[in-house]
Short mmCIF file of C-alpha atoms in Angstrom, two decimals:
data_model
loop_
_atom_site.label_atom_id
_atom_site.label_comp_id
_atom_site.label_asym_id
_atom_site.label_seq_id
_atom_site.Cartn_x
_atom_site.Cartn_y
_atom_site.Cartn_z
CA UNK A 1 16.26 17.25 15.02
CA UNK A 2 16.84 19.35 11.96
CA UNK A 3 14.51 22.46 10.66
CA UNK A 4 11.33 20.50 9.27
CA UNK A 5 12.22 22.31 6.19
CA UNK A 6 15.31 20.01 5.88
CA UNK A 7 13.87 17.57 6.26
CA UNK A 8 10.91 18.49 3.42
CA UNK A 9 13.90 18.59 1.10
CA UNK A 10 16.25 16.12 1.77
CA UNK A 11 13.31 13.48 1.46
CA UNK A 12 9.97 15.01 -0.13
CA UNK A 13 11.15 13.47 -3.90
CA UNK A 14 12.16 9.60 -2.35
CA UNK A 15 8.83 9.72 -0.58
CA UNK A 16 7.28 10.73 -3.73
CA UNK A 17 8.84 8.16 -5.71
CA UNK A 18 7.54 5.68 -3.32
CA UNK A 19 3.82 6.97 -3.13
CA UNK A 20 3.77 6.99 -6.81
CA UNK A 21 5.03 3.46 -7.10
CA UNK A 22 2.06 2.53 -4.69
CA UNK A 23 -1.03 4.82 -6.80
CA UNK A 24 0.50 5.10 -10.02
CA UNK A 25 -0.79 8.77 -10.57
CA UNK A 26 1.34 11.53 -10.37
CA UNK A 27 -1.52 14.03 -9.31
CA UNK A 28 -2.64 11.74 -6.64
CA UNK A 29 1.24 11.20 -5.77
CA UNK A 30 1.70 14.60 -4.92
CA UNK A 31 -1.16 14.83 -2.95
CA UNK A 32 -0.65 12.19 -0.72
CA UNK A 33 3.57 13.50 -0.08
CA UNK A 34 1.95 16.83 0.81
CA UNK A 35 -0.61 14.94 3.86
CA UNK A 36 2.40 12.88 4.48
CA UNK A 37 4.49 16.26 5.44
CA UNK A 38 1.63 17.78 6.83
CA UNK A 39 1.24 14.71 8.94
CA UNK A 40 4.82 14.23 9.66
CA UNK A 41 5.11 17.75 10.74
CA UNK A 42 2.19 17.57 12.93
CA UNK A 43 3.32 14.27 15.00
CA UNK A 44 7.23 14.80 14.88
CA UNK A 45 7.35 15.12 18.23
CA UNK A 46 6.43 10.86 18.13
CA UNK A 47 9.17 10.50 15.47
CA UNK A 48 11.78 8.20 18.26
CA UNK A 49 14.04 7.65 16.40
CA UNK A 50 13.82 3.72 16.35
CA UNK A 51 14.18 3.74 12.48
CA UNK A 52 14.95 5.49 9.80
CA UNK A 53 13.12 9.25 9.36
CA UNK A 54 12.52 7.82 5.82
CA UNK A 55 10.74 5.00 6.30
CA UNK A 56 9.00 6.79 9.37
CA UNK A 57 7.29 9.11 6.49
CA UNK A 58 7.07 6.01 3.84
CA UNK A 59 5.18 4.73 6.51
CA UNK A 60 3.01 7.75 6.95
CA UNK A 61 2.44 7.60 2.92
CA UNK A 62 1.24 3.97 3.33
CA UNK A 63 -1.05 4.65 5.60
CA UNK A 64 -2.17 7.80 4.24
CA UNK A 65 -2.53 5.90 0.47
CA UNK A 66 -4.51 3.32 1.31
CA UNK A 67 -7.05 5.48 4.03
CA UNK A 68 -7.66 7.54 0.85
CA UNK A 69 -7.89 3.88 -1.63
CA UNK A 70 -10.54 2.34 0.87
CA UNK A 71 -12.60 5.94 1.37
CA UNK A 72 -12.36 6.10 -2.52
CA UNK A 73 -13.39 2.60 -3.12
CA UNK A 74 -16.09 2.88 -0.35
CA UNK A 75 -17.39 5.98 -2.89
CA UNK A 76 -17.45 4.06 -5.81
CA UNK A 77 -19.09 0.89 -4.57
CA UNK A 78 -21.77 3.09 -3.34
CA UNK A 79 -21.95 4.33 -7.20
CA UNK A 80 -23.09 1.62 -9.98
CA UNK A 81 -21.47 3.43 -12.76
CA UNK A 82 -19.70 0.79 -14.30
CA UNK A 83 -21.23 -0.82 -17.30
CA UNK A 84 -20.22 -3.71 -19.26
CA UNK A 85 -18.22 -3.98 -22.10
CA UNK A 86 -20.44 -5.20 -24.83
CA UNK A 87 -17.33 -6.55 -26.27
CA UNK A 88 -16.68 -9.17 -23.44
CA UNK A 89 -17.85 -12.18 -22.69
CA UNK A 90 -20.68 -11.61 -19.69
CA UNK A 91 -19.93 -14.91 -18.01
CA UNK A 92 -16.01 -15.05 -17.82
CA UNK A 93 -16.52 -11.38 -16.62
CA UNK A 94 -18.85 -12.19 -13.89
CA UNK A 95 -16.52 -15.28 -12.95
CA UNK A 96 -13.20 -12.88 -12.92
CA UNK A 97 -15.07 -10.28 -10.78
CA UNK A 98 -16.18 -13.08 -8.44
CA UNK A 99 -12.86 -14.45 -7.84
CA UNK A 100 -11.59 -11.14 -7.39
CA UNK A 101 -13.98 -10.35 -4.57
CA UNK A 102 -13.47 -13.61 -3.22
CA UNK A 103 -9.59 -12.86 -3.06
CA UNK A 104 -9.94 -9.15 -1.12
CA UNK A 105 -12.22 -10.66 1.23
CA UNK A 106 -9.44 -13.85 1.98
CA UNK A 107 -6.74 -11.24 1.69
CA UNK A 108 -8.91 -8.88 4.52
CA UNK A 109 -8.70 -11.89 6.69
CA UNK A 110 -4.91 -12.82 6.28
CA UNK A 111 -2.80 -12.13 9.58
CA UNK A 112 -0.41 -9.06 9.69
CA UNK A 113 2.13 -8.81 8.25
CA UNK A 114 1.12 -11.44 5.33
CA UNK A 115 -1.79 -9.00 4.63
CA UNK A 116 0.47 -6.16 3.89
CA UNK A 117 3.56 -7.15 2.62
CA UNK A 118 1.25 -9.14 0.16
CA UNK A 119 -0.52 -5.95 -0.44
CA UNK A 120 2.63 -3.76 -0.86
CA UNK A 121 4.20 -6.19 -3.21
CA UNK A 122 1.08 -6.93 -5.44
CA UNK A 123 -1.19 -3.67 -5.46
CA UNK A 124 2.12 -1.12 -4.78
CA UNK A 125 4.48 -3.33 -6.99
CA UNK A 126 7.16 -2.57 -4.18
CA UNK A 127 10.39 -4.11 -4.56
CA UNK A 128 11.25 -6.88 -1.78
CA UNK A 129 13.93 -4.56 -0.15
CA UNK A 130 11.89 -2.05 0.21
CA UNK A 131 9.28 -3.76 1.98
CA UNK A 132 11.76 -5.05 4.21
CA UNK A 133 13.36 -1.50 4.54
CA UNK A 134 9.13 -0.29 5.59
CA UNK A 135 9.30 -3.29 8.57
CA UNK A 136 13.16 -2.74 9.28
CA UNK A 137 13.36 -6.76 7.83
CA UNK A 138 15.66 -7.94 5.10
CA UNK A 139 14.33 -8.39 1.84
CA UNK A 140 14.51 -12.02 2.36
CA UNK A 141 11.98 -11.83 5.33
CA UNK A 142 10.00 -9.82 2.99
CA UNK A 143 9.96 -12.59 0.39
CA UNK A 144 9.59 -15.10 2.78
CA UNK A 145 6.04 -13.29 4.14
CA UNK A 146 5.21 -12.61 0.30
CA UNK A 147 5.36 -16.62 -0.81
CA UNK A 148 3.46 -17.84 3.09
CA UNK A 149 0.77 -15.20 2.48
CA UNK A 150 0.44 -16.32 -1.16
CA UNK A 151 0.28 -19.81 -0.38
CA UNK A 152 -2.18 -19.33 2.46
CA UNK A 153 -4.39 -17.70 -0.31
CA UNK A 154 -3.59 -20.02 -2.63
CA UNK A 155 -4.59 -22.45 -0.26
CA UNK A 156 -8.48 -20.71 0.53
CA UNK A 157 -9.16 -20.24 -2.73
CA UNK A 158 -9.02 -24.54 -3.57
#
């Protein structure tokens, strides 16, 4: 294994790139590829080898972006600090926001790895290839477990 240091270098901006094409926020983007390192650098003694270092730390990212999206979102559900647009119509508002719970909680229940390949693609805009480079699949496999997972929501929401 190379000097962690490397390995900071060679891959700290691709990991970026891919943590800010999950949050969109640049602040937040460097946050999470600093835990990443600071996690990678901490376990690398579990790093085997069986794929790519990269997507060993995109990996780490994922996992490290969405712990910090659910213990945000836990936050601000706790907060009622939204209030309406007086612009909008109340009852197509409360209709979107229902369907839209109604689709996290089917998506919650979706098998691995429907659940998050459908979440990588459609929350992290991820291109296919690289969510078949994360799972060491083909992009096809990727799109294949995209279109089953969207047709099994489709499918719950009837």
């Amino acid at each position: 294994m190379t000097e962690f240091g490397d390995i900071y270098a060679e891959h700290f901006s691709d990991v970026y790139r891919f943590v800010l094409n999950l949050c969109r926020n640049e602040a937040m983007a460097e946050e999470i590829t600093q835990e990443t390192f600071f996690k990678a650098l901490r376990n690398i003694d579990q790093f085997n080898g069986s794929c790519k270092l990269y997507v060993w730390l995109c990996q780490i990212a994922k996992n490290t972006y969405f712990s910090l999206y659910k213990k945000q979102k836990r936050v601000l559900d706790g907060i009622d600090a939204e209030l309406p647009d007086p612009a909008s119509d109340l009852e197509s508002n409360l209709l979107d926001k229902e369907a839209s719970r109604r689709l996290h909680v089917l998506l919650h229940h979706l098998n691995e790895p429907y659940k998050e390949v459908f979440t990588l693609r459609v929350f992290g805009e991820l291109p296919f290839a690289q969510i078949g480079e994360l799972f060491g699949k083909t992009d096809s496999w990727a799109r294949l477990i995209f279109y089953r997972a969207k047709r099994q929501l489709q499918e719950a929401m009837k």
